[in-house]
CSV table of C-alpha atoms and ligand atoms in Angstrom, one decimal:
chain,number,residue,atom,x,y,z
A,1,MET,CA,1.4,-4.2,20.2
A,2,ASP,CA,2.3,-0.5,20.3
A,3,PHE,CA,1.9,1.1,16.9
A,4,ASN,CA,1.2,4.2,15.0
A,5,PHE,CA,-1.2,4.1,12.1
A,6,GLU,CA,-1.6,7.3,10.2
A,7,LEU,CA,-4.7,7.2,8.0
A,8,PRO,CA,-4.1,8.2,4.4
A,9,LYS,CA,-5.8,11.5,3.9
A,10,VAL,CA,-7.6,10.7,0.6
A,11,ASN,CA,-11.2,11.1,-0.6
A,12,LEU,CA,-11.6,8.0,-2.8
A,13,LEU,CA,-14.2,7.6,-5.6
A,14,PHE,CA,-14.4,4.1,-6.8
A,15,GLY,CA,-16.7,2.7,-9.6
A,16,LYS,CA,-17.5,2.5,-13.3
A,17,GLY,CA,-17.5,5.9,-15.1
A,18,VAL,CA,-16.7,7.9,-12.0
A,19,SER,CA,-13.9,10.0,-13.6
A,20,VAL,CA,-16.4,12.2,-15.4
A,21,LYS,CA,-18.1,13.1,-12.1
A,22,ILE,CA,-15.3,14.8,-10.4
A,23,SER,CA,-15.9,18.5,-11.1
A,24,GLU,CA,-17.7,19.3,-7.8
A,25,GLU,CA,-14.8,17.9,-5.9
A,26,VAL,CA,-12.2,19.5,-8.1
A,27,LYS,CA,-13.9,22.9,-7.7
A,28,LYS,CA,-13.3,22.7,-4.0
A,29,LEU,CA,-9.6,22.6,-4.7
A,30,GLY,CA,-9.2,25.2,-7.5
A,31,ASP,CA,-10.4,26.3,-10.9
A,32,ASN,CA,-7.3,26.0,-13.1
A,33,VAL,CA,-6.0,22.5,-13.7
A,34,LEU,CA,-2.8,21.1,-15.1
A,35,LEU,CA,-3.8,17.7,-16.5
A,36,VAL,CA,-0.7,15.4,-16.4
A,37,THR,CA,-0.8,12.3,-18.5
A,38,GLY,CA,1.3,9.9,-20.6
A,39,ARG,CA,2.1,10.1,-24.3
A,40,ASN,CA,-0.4,7.7,-25.8
A,41,SER,CA,-2.9,5.6,-23.9
A,42,MET,CA,-5.2,8.0,-22.3
A,43,ASP,CA,-5.3,10.3,-25.4
A,44,GLN,CA,-5.9,7.3,-27.8
A,45,LEU,CA,-8.6,5.8,-25.6
A,46,GLY,CA,-10.4,9.1,-25.5
A,47,PHE,CA,-10.2,9.6,-21.7
A,48,THR,CA,-8.1,12.7,-21.8
A,49,GLN,CA,-10.7,14.5,-24.0
A,50,LYS,CA,-13.6,13.2,-21.9
A,51,ILE,CA,-12.1,14.6,-18.7
A,52,ILE,CA,-11.2,17.9,-20.4
A,53,ASP,CA,-14.7,18.3,-21.7
A,54,HIS,CA,-16.2,17.5,-18.3
A,55,LEU,CA,-14.0,20.0,-16.5
A,56,LYS,CA,-14.5,22.7,-19.1
A,57,ASN,CA,-18.3,22.2,-18.9
A,58,HIS,CA,-18.0,23.1,-15.2
A,59,VAL,CA,-16.0,26.2,-15.9
A,60,ILE,CA,-12.6,24.8,-14.9
A,61,LYS,CA,-9.7,25.9,-17.0
A,62,VAL,CA,-7.5,23.0,-18.3
A,63,THR,CA,-3.9,22.9,-19.6
A,64,VAL,CA,-2.7,19.5,-20.8
A,65,PHE,CA,0.9,18.2,-20.2
A,66,ASN,CA,0.9,14.8,-22.0
A,67,LYS,CA,4.6,14.0,-22.0
A,68,ILE,CA,5.1,11.5,-19.2
A,69,THR,CA,7.0,8.3,-19.9
A,70,PRO,CA,7.2,5.2,-17.7
A,71,ASN,CA,9.7,5.7,-14.8
A,72,PRO,CA,9.3,9.5,-15.0
A,73,THR,CA,12.4,11.6,-14.8
A,74,THR,CA,13.4,14.8,-13.0
A,75,GLU,CA,13.6,16.7,-16.4
A,76,LEU,CA,10.0,15.9,-17.2
A,77,VAL,CA,8.8,16.8,-13.8
A,78,ASP,CA,10.7,20.1,-13.9
A,79,GLU,CA,9.3,20.9,-17.4
A,80,GLY,CA,5.8,20.1,-16.2
A,81,ALA,CA,6.2,22.3,-13.2
A,82,LYS,CA,7.2,25.2,-15.4
A,83,VAL,CA,4.1,24.7,-17.5
A,84,ALA,CA,2.0,24.7,-14.3
A,85,LEU,CA,3.6,28.0,-13.2
A,86,GLU,CA,3.3,29.7,-16.6
A,87,ASN,CA,-0.4,28.9,-16.7
A,88,LYS,CA,-0.9,29.7,-13.0
A,89,CYS,CA,-2.5,26.3,-12.4
A,90,ASN,CA,-3.8,25.8,-8.9
A,91,VAL,CA,-4.7,22.0,-9.1
A,92,ILE,CA,-2.7,19.2,-10.6
A,93,ILE,CA,-4.5,16.1,-11.9
A,94,GLY,CA,-2.6,13.0,-12.7
A,95,LEU,CA,-4.4,10.8,-15.3
A,96,GLY,CA,-2.7,7.5,-16.0
A,97,GLY,CA,-0.6,4.8,-14.4
A,98,GLY,CA,1.8,5.2,-11.5
A,99,SER,CA,4.1,7.2,-13.7
A,100,SER,CA,1.6,9.9,-14.5
A,101,ILE,CA,0.3,10.1,-11.0
A,102,ASP,CA,3.8,10.3,-9.5
A,103,ALA,CA,4.8,12.9,-12.0
A,104,ALA,CA,1.7,14.9,-11.1
A,105,LYS,CA,2.6,14.7,-7.4
A,106,ALA,CA,6.2,15.8,-8.1
A,107,ILE,CA,5.0,18.7,-10.3
A,108,ALA,CA,2.6,19.8,-7.5
A,109,ILE,CA,5.6,19.9,-5.1
A,110,VAL,CA,7.9,21.9,-7.4
A,111,ALA,CA,5.2,24.3,-8.7
A,112,GLY,CA,3.7,24.8,-5.2
A,113,HIS,CA,7.0,25.7,-3.7
A,114,SER,CA,8.3,27.8,-6.6
A,115,SER,CA,5.1,29.9,-6.9
A,116,THR,CA,5.5,30.9,-3.3
A,117,LEU,CA,9.1,31.9,-4.0
A,118,ASN,CA,7.7,34.0,-6.9
A,119,ARG,CA,5.5,36.0,-4.5
A,120,THR,CA,8.3,36.7,-2.1
A,121,CYS,CA,10.7,37.8,-5.0
A,122,SER,CA,8.3,40.5,-6.1
A,123,GLY,CA,8.6,41.4,-9.8
A,124,SER,CA,11.4,39.0,-10.4
A,125,GLY,CA,9.4,36.7,-12.7
A,126,GLN,CA,10.0,33.0,-12.4
A,127,GLY,CA,11.7,33.3,-8.9
A,128,GLU,CA,14.0,30.6,-7.6
A,129,PHE,CA,13.0,27.4,-9.3
A,130,GLN,CA,14.0,24.3,-7.4
A,131,SER,CA,14.3,21.0,-9.3
A,132,ILE,CA,12.3,18.1,-7.9
A,133,TRP,CA,15.6,16.4,-7.0
A,134,ALA,CA,16.3,19.0,-4.4
A,135,PHE,CA,13.3,17.5,-2.4
A,136,SER,CA,14.7,13.9,-2.7
A,137,PRO,CA,15.7,12.1,0.5
A,138,SER,CA,19.0,11.3,-1.3
A,139,GLN,CA,20.1,14.9,-0.6
A,140,SER,CA,22.1,15.5,2.5
A,141,THR,CA,19.6,18.2,3.4
A,142,PRO,CA,16.5,17.8,1.2
A,143,LEU,CA,14.2,20.8,0.9
A,144,PRO,CA,11.1,20.3,3.1
A,145,ILE,CA,7.9,19.4,1.3
A,146,THR,CA,5.2,21.6,2.9
A,147,SER,CA,1.6,22.4,2.6
A,148,LYS,CA,2.6,24.8,-0.2
A,149,THR,CA,2.4,21.7,-2.4
A,150,LEU,CA,-0.5,22.3,-4.9
A,151,PRO,CA,-3.6,20.0,-4.4
A,152,ILE,CA,-3.3,16.7,-6.3
A,153,VAL,CA,-6.1,14.7,-7.9
A,154,ALA,CA,-5.2,11.1,-9.1
A,155,ILE,CA,-7.2,9.3,-11.7
A,156,THR,CA,-5.6,5.9,-11.9
A,157,SER,CA,-5.5,3.9,-15.2
A,158,SER,CA,-3.6,0.9,-13.8
A,159,SER,CA,-3.9,-1.4,-10.8
A,160,GLY,CA,-0.4,-1.7,-9.6
A,161,THR,CA,1.4,1.0,-7.7
A,162,GLY,CA,-1.3,2.2,-5.3
A,163,SER,CA,0.0,5.7,-6.1
A,164,HIS,CA,-3.6,7.0,-6.0
A,165,VAL,CA,-3.6,6.4,-2.2
A,166,THR,CA,0.1,6.7,-1.3
A,167,ARG,CA,2.4,9.5,0.0
A,168,PHE,CA,5.1,8.5,-2.5
A,169,SER,CA,6.3,9.9,-5.8
A,170,VAL,CA,8.9,7.7,-7.4
A,171,ILE,CA,11.2,9.7,-9.7
A,172,THR,CA,14.3,8.8,-11.7
A,173,ASN,CA,17.4,10.9,-12.0
A,174,LEU,CA,18.9,9.7,-15.2
A,175,GLU,CA,22.2,11.6,-14.7
A,176,LEU,CA,22.9,10.1,-11.3
A,177,LYS,CA,21.2,6.8,-12.3
A,178,GLN,CA,19.1,6.9,-9.1
A,179,LYS,CA,15.4,6.1,-8.8
A,180,MET,CA,13.8,6.9,-5.6
A,181,GLY,CA,10.6,7.6,-3.6
A,182,ILE,CA,10.1,11.2,-2.6
A,183,TYR,CA,7.6,11.2,0.2
A,184,SER,CA,5.4,13.5,2.2
A,185,GLN,CA,2.0,13.5,3.7
A,186,HIS,CA,1.3,16.6,1.6
A,187,ILE,CA,1.3,14.5,-1.6
A,188,PHE,CA,-1.6,12.3,-0.7
A,189,PRO,CA,-4.1,13.0,-3.5
A,190,LYS,CA,-6.9,15.1,-2.1
A,191,LEU,CA,-9.2,13.3,-4.5
A,192,SER,CA,-8.5,9.8,-5.9
A,193,VAL,CA,-10.5,8.2,-8.6
A,194,VAL,CA,-10.6,4.5,-9.5
A,195,ASP,CA,-12.7,4.3,-12.7
A,196,LEU,CA,-13.2,0.7,-13.8
A,197,GLU,CA,-14.1,1.8,-17.3
A,198,ILE,CA,-10.5,3.1,-17.7
A,199,LEU,CA,-9.0,0.0,-16.0
A,200,THR,CA,-10.6,-2.5,-18.3
A,201,ASN,CA,-8.4,-1.1,-21.1
A,202,MET,CA,-5.2,-2.3,-19.5
A,203,PRO,CA,-3.5,-4.7,-21.9
A,204,PRO,CA,-2.5,-8.2,-20.6
A,205,ALA,CA,1.2,-7.5,-20.1
A,206,LEU,CA,0.5,-4.4,-18.1
A,207,THR,CA,-2.1,-6.2,-16.1
A,208,ALA,CA,0.5,-8.9,-15.2
A,209,GLU,CA,3.3,-6.4,-14.4
A,210,CYS,CA,1.0,-4.3,-12.2
A,211,GLY,CA,-0.5,-7.4,-10.5
A,212,VAL,CA,3.0,-8.4,-9.4
A,213,ASP,CA,3.5,-4.9,-8.0
A,214,VAL,CA,0.3,-5.2,-5.9
A,215,LEU,CA,1.4,-8.6,-4.7
A,216,THR,CA,4.8,-7.5,-3.7
A,217,HIS,CA,3.4,-4.4,-1.9
A,218,CYS,CA,1.3,-6.7,0.3
A,219,LEU,CA,4.0,-9.3,0.8
A,220,GLU,CA,6.6,-6.7,1.7
A,221,GLY,CA,4.4,-4.7,3.9
A,222,LEU,CA,3.3,-7.9,5.7
A,223,VAL,CA,6.9,-8.9,6.6
A,224,SER,CA,8.3,-5.4,7.1
A,225,LYS,CA,9.6,-4.5,10.5
A,226,ASN,CA,7.1,-1.6,10.4
A,227,CYS,CA,4.0,-3.8,9.9
A,228,ASN,CA,1.1,-3.3,12.4
A,229,PRO,CA,-2.0,-5.4,13.0
A,230,ILE,CA,-4.3,-3.2,10.8
A,231,THR,CA,-1.8,-3.2,7.9
A,232,GLU,CA,-1.4,-7.0,8.3
A,233,GLU,CA,-5.1,-7.6,7.7
A,234,MET,CA,-5.1,-5.4,4.6
A,235,ALA,CA,-1.9,-7.1,3.3
A,236,LEU,CA,-3.4,-10.6,3.7
A,237,LYS,CA,-6.7,-9.5,2.0
A,238,GLY,CA,-4.7,-8.0,-0.9
A,239,ILE,CA,-2.7,-11.2,-1.4
A,240,GLU,CA,-5.9,-13.3,-1.3
A,241,LEU,CA,-7.5,-11.0,-4.0
A,242,VAL,CA,-4.4,-11.2,-6.2
A,243,PHE,CA,-4.4,-15.0,-6.0
A,244,ASN,CA,-8.1,-15.2,-6.7
A,245,TYR,CA,-8.4,-12.7,-9.5
A,246,LEU,CA,-5.1,-11.8,-11.2
A,247,THR,CA,-5.0,-14.7,-13.6
A,248,ASP,CA,-8.5,-14.2,-14.7
A,249,THR,CA,-8.0,-10.4,-15.1
A,250,TYR,CA,-4.9,-11.2,-17.2
A,251,ARG,CA,-6.8,-13.6,-19.4
A,252,ASN,CA,-10.2,-11.7,-19.5
A,253,GLY,CA,-9.2,-8.1,-19.2
A,254,ASP,CA,-12.7,-6.7,-19.7
A,255,ASN,CA,-14.2,-8.8,-16.8
A,256,ILE,CA,-15.4,-5.9,-14.7
A,257,ARG,CA,-15.7,-8.1,-11.5
A,258,SER,CA,-12.1,-9.2,-11.7
A,259,ARG,CA,-10.9,-5.7,-12.6
A,260,GLY,CA,-12.8,-4.4,-9.6
A,261,ALA,CA,-11.2,-7.0,-7.3
A,262,MET,CA,-7.7,-6.1,-8.6
A,263,ALA,CA,-8.4,-2.4,-8.2
A,264,LEU,CA,-9.5,-3.0,-4.7
A,265,ALA,CA,-6.3,-5.1,-4.1
A,266,ASP,CA,-4.2,-2.2,-5.5
A,267,THR,CA,-5.9,0.2,-3.1
A,268,TYR,CA,-5.3,-2.1,-0.1
A,269,ALA,CA,-1.7,-2.5,-1.2
A,270,GLY,CA,-1.3,1.3,-1.4
A,271,PHE,CA,-2.6,1.6,2.2
A,272,VAL,CA,-0.2,-1.2,3.1
A,273,ILE,CA,3.0,0.5,1.8
A,274,THR,CA,1.9,3.9,3.2
A,275,THR,CA,1.3,2.5,6.7
A,276,SER,CA,4.0,-0.2,6.8
A,277,ARG,CA,6.9,0.0,4.3
A,278,VAL,CA,8.3,-1.9,1.3
A,279,VAL,CA,11.4,-3.9,1.9
A,280,LEU,CA,14.3,-5.5,0.0
A,281,PRO,CA,12.6,-6.3,-3.4
A,282,HIS,CA,11.7,-2.7,-3.9
A,283,ALA,CA,15.1,-1.5,-2.7
A,284,MET,CA,16.7,-3.8,-5.3
A,285,SER,CA,14.2,-3.1,-8.1
A,286,HIS,CA,14.6,0.6,-8.4
A,287,PRO,CA,18.3,0.4,-9.5
A,288,ILE,CA,17.2,-2.0,-12.2
A,289,SER,CA,14.8,0.7,-13.7
A,290,ALA,CA,17.4,3.4,-13.1
A,291,TYR,CA,20.0,1.5,-15.3
A,292,TYR,CA,17.4,0.0,-17.6
A,293,PRO,CA,14.5,2.4,-17.9
A,294,ASN,CA,12.7,0.0,-20.3
A,295,ILE,CA,12.4,-2.7,-17.7
A,296,SER,CA,9.1,-2.2,-16.0
A,297,HIS,CA,8.8,-2.0,-12.2
A,298,GLY,CA,6.7,-5.2,-12.1
A,299,ALA,CA,9.1,-7.2,-14.2
A,300,ALA,CA,12.1,-6.3,-12.0
A,301,LEU,CA,10.1,-7.2,-8.9
A,302,ALA,CA,9.0,-10.5,-10.4
A,303,ALA,CA,12.6,-11.5,-11.1
A,304,LEU,CA,13.8,-10.6,-7.6
A,305,THR,CA,10.9,-11.6,-5.3
A,306,PRO,CA,11.1,-15.4,-5.1
A,307,HIS,CA,14.8,-15.2,-4.3
A,308,ILE,CA,14.3,-12.6,-1.6
A,309,MET,CA,11.4,-14.5,-0.1
A,310,GLN,CA,13.7,-17.5,0.2
A,311,PHE,CA,16.5,-15.4,1.6
A,312,ASN,CA,14.2,-14.0,4.3
A,313,ILE,CA,12.8,-17.4,5.1
A,314,GLU,CA,16.2,-19.1,5.4
A,315,ASN,CA,17.5,-16.4,7.7
A,316,GLY,CA,14.3,-15.2,9.3
A,317,ASP,CA,13.2,-15.4,13.0
A,318,ASN,CA,10.0,-17.0,14.1
A,319,THR,CA,7.9,-13.9,13.6
A,320,THR,CA,9.1,-13.7,10.0
A,321,LEU,CA,8.3,-17.4,9.4
A,322,GLN,CA,4.9,-16.8,10.9
A,323,LYS,CA,4.2,-14.0,8.4
A,324,TYR,CA,5.3,-16.1,5.4
A,325,CYS,CA,3.1,-18.9,6.7
A,326,LEU,CA,0.1,-16.5,6.9
A,327,ALA,CA,1.0,-15.5,3.3
A,328,SER,CA,1.0,-19.2,2.2
A,329,GLY,CA,-2.6,-19.5,3.6
A,330,ALA,CA,-3.7,-16.3,1.8
A,331,MET,CA,-2.4,-17.8,-1.4
A,332,GLY,CA,-4.5,-20.9,-0.9
A,333,LYS,CA,-1.7,-23.2,0.4
A,334,ARG,CA,-2.6,-23.7,4.0
A,335,ALA,CA,0.4,-23.9,6.3
A,336,PHE,CA,0.3,-26.4,9.2
A,337,GLY,CA,2.4,-24.9,11.9
A,338,THR,CA,5.2,-22.4,11.6
A,339,ASN,CA,8.4,-23.6,10.1
A,340,LYS,CA,10.6,-23.0,7.0
A,341,TYR,CA,8.9,-25.8,5.0
A,342,GLU,CA,5.4,-24.3,5.5
A,343,ALA,CA,6.7,-20.8,4.8
A,344,MET,CA,8.3,-21.9,1.6
A,345,LYS,CA,4.9,-22.9,0.3
A,346,SER,CA,4.4,-19.1,-0.3
A,347,VAL,CA,7.5,-19.0,-2.5
A,348,GLU,CA,6.2,-22.0,-4.6
A,349,ALA,CA,2.8,-20.3,-4.9
A,350,VAL,CA,4.3,-17.1,-6.1
A,351,LYS,CA,6.4,-18.9,-8.7
A,352,GLU,CA,3.3,-20.7,-10.0
A,353,LEU,CA,1.4,-17.5,-10.3
A,354,LEU,CA,4.3,-15.7,-12.1
A,355,LYS,CA,4.4,-18.6,-14.6
A,356,LYS,CA,0.7,-18.4,-15.3
A,357,ILE,CA,0.8,-14.7,-16.1
A,358,GLY,CA,4.1,-14.8,-18.2
A,359,MET,CA,6.2,-13.1,-15.5
A,360,ASP,CA,8.7,-15.8,-14.8
A,361,LYS,CA,11.6,-14.1,-16.4
A,362,GLY,CA,15.1,-13.7,-15.0
A,363,LEU,CA,16.9,-10.4,-15.1
A,364,GLN,CA,19.2,-11.5,-18.0
A,365,GLU,CA,16.2,-12.4,-20.1
A,366,LEU,CA,14.8,-8.9,-19.3
A,367,GLY,CA,18.0,-7.4,-20.7
A,368,VAL,CA,20.2,-6.9,-17.6
A,369,ASP,CA,23.9,-7.2,-18.3
A,370,PRO,CA,25.6,-9.1,-15.4
A,371,GLY,CA,28.4,-6.6,-15.6
A,372,SER,CA,26.1,-3.9,-14.3
A,373,ILE,CA,25.4,-5.6,-11.0
A,374,ASN,CA,28.1,-3.7,-9.1
A,375,ASN,CA,26.7,-0.4,-10.1
A,376,MET,CA,23.2,-1.5,-9.2
A,377,VAL,CA,24.4,-2.6,-5.8
A,378,LYS,CA,25.9,0.8,-5.2
A,379,SER,CA,22.7,2.5,-6.3
A,380,ALA,CA,20.6,0.3,-4.0
A,381,MET,CA,22.8,1.1,-1.0
A,382,VAL,CA,22.1,4.9,-1.6
A,383,THR,CA,18.4,4.9,-2.6
A,384,GLY,CA,17.1,1.8,-0.8
A,385,GLN,CA,18.3,2.5,2.7
A,386,GLY,CA,14.8,2.9,4.3
A,387,PRO,CA,13.4,-0.3,2.7
A,388,ILE,CA,16.7,-2.2,3.5
A,389,GLU,CA,16.4,-1.2,7.2
A,390,SER,CA,12.7,-2.3,7.2
A,391,ASN,CA,13.6,-5.8,5.8
A,392,PRO,CA,12.8,-8.5,8.4
A,393,VAL,CA,16.3,-9.9,8.0
A,394,GLU,CA,19.5,-7.9,8.2
A,395,VAL,CA,20.9,-7.3,4.7
A,396,LYS,CA,24.6,-6.8,3.9
A,397,GLU,CA,26.0,-5.6,0.6
A,398,ASN,CA,27.2,-9.0,-0.4
A,399,ASP,CA,23.7,-10.4,0.2
A,400,ILE,CA,22.5,-7.9,-2.4
A,401,VAL,CA,25.2,-8.9,-4.8
A,402,ARG,CA,24.3,-12.6,-4.4
A,403,ILE,CA,20.6,-12.0,-4.9
A,404,TYR,CA,21.1,-10.0,-8.0
A,405,LYS,CA,23.2,-12.8,-9.4
A,406,LEU,CA,20.6,-15.5,-8.5
A,407,SER,CA,17.9,-13.4,-10.1
A,408,LEU,CA,19.8,-13.2,-13.5
A,409,GLY,CA,18.3,-16.6,-14.4
A,410,LYS,CA,14.7,-17.8,-13.7
B,1,NZQ,O1,2.5,6.2,-21.4
B,1,NZQ,P1,1.1,5.9,-21.6
B,1,NZQ,O2,0.7,6.2,-23.0
B,1,NZQ,O3,0.2,6.6,-20.7
B,1,NZQ,O4,0.8,4.4,-21.4
B,1,NZQ,C1,1.1,3.6,-20.2
B,1,NZQ,C2,2.6,3.2,-20.2
B,1,NZQ,O5,3.2,3.1,-21.4
B,1,NZQ,C3,0.4,2.3,-20.3
B,1,NZQ,N1,-1.0,2.4,-19.7
B,1,NZQ,C4,-1.3,2.8,-18.4
B,1,NZQ,N2,-2.6,2.6,-18.2
B,1,NZQ,C5,-3.1,2.1,-19.3
B,1,NZQ,C6,-2.1,1.9,-20.3
B,1,NZQ,N3,-2.3,1.4,-21.5
B,1,NZQ,C7,-3.6,1.1,-21.8
B,1,NZQ,N4,-4.6,1.2,-20.9
B,1,NZQ,C8,-4.4,1.7,-19.7
B,1,NZQ,N5,-5.5,1.7,-18.9
B,1,NZQ,O6,1.2,1.4,-19.5
B,1,NZQ,C9,2.5,1.8,-19.6
B,1,NZQ,C10,3.1,1.8,-18.1
B,1,NZQ,O7,2.5,2.8,-17.4
B,1,NZQ,P2,3.1,3.3,-16.0
B,1,NZQ,O8,2.3,4.4,-15.4
B,1,NZQ,O9,4.6,3.4,-16.1
B,1,NZQ,O10,2.9,1.9,-15.1
B,1,NZQ,P3,2.6,1.7,-13.6
B,1,NZQ,O11,1.2,2.0,-13.2
B,1,NZQ,O12,3.1,0.3,-13.3
B,1,NZQ,O13,3.6,2.7,-12.8
B,1,NZQ,C11,4.9,2.5,-12.6
B,1,NZQ,C12,5.6,3.6,-11.9
B,1,NZQ,O14,5.1,3.8,-10.6
B,1,NZQ,C13,6.2,3.7,-9.6
B,1,NZQ,C14,7.1,2.7,-10.3
B,1,NZQ,O15,8.4,2.7,-9.8
B,1,NZQ,C15,7.1,3.3,-11.8
B,1,NZQ,O16,7.9,4.4,-11.9
B,1,NZQ,N6,5.7,3.3,-8.3
B,1,NZQ,C16,5.0,4.2,-7.6
B,1,NZQ,C17,4.7,4.0,-6.3
B,1,NZQ,C18,4.0,5.1,-5.5
B,1,NZQ,N7,3.8,6.3,-6.0
B,1,NZQ,O17,3.5,4.9,-4.4
B,1,NZQ,C19,5.0,2.8,-5.5
B,1,NZQ,C20,5.4,1.7,-6.5
B,1,NZQ,O18,6.1,0.7,-5.7
B,1,NZQ,C21,6.2,2.1,-7.6
B,1,NZQ,O19,7.5,2.3,-7.3
B,2,MN,MN1,5.9,-1.2,-6.3
């Protein structure tokens, strides 16, 4: 029963229209904002302008960096950090999905640490600028992420990654073909905003992809070796919410009640991965996006998850089976006793849900060339070490090969 539960240090604002009520909180953090967002959606829907107007009305300076793409890259982060430094920004706001929030977090790391270098190198201009990848755990000696990180505000436009309440920033290095979570307690957003008005604009495909992400965070956190009793409750509640509300949210995107439930599930799931840990599906999904940046995080997870659940159930100990049986119950398929048959009900339930929301696609259908499996395995062994170690069942390299192959089809 011994465990450590570090509370996420986030001030969370949740509700309809709350994103244009943030100035008082932002002012406590600084007066010169870099607003980081994607290339289209937030601008087209008018939210970027609404937030700029709101901040400017409260005498907060705003510079916009609207270049973030899904699966954000080291280059974009470094470019954004230079814009933050040039404009002497002292707060970074991420407005958008996980990609924009993660990019904002990473920009806050780079700009925060580089501006300090500026001060020590008096008169030398830009100072020693360190790329975000220097802070990545894939380095033999990553640069430490400290309290020099600029304060971060997250305004989430999708209910999937939980990034608005996590200590992760997931960044892709296209050159090395590595995608990985950079993490620190210093990148918890100081202020996190879940505005249902923004979320009701998520198109059905994004709703489905993000819903799968929420589900896997809860499922993985639940079975992770690092799960604790508090996390377990949040994970089960998150699974229950996904099973009760995702299909309706997918079909009726503007139903505020379902959107609210999914936003809550996303938030629980964020707490889950921050206080437990993701396991094998996430370790294996990141190399897919690293090699195929157009495949979404949720789609990669959907192709892998049923196979990995089955692998864990077939090889799992009693505690693992118990966890999957609890999951079956949260999915509305009550388990009678603890055994593989009852645990497998959760796999069947996940498959049914994926089908209902159009996410029952194998890797090959998503565009993965079977010839790239060996490279993805190598990438997973480097970038997925932590999640692989947290998997409830020991994973060998040939297990990863086998699961990628099984996931090629449906
Ligand atoms: O690019 P724009 O124009 O902004 O449009 C986005 C993007 O094209 C669009 N979109 C987002 N919100 C919308 C919207 N369109 C209409 N209405 C809205 N309300 O959707 C597309 C996908 O956006 P993206 O931010 O990439 O999606 P998501 O939220 O799923 O984020 C995925 C990224 O987060 C990482 C993933 O690996 C991936 O890189 N993750 C971050 C985690 C974390 N920080 O804790 C944990 C997760 O496991 C995950 O790895
Ligand atoms: Mn995820």
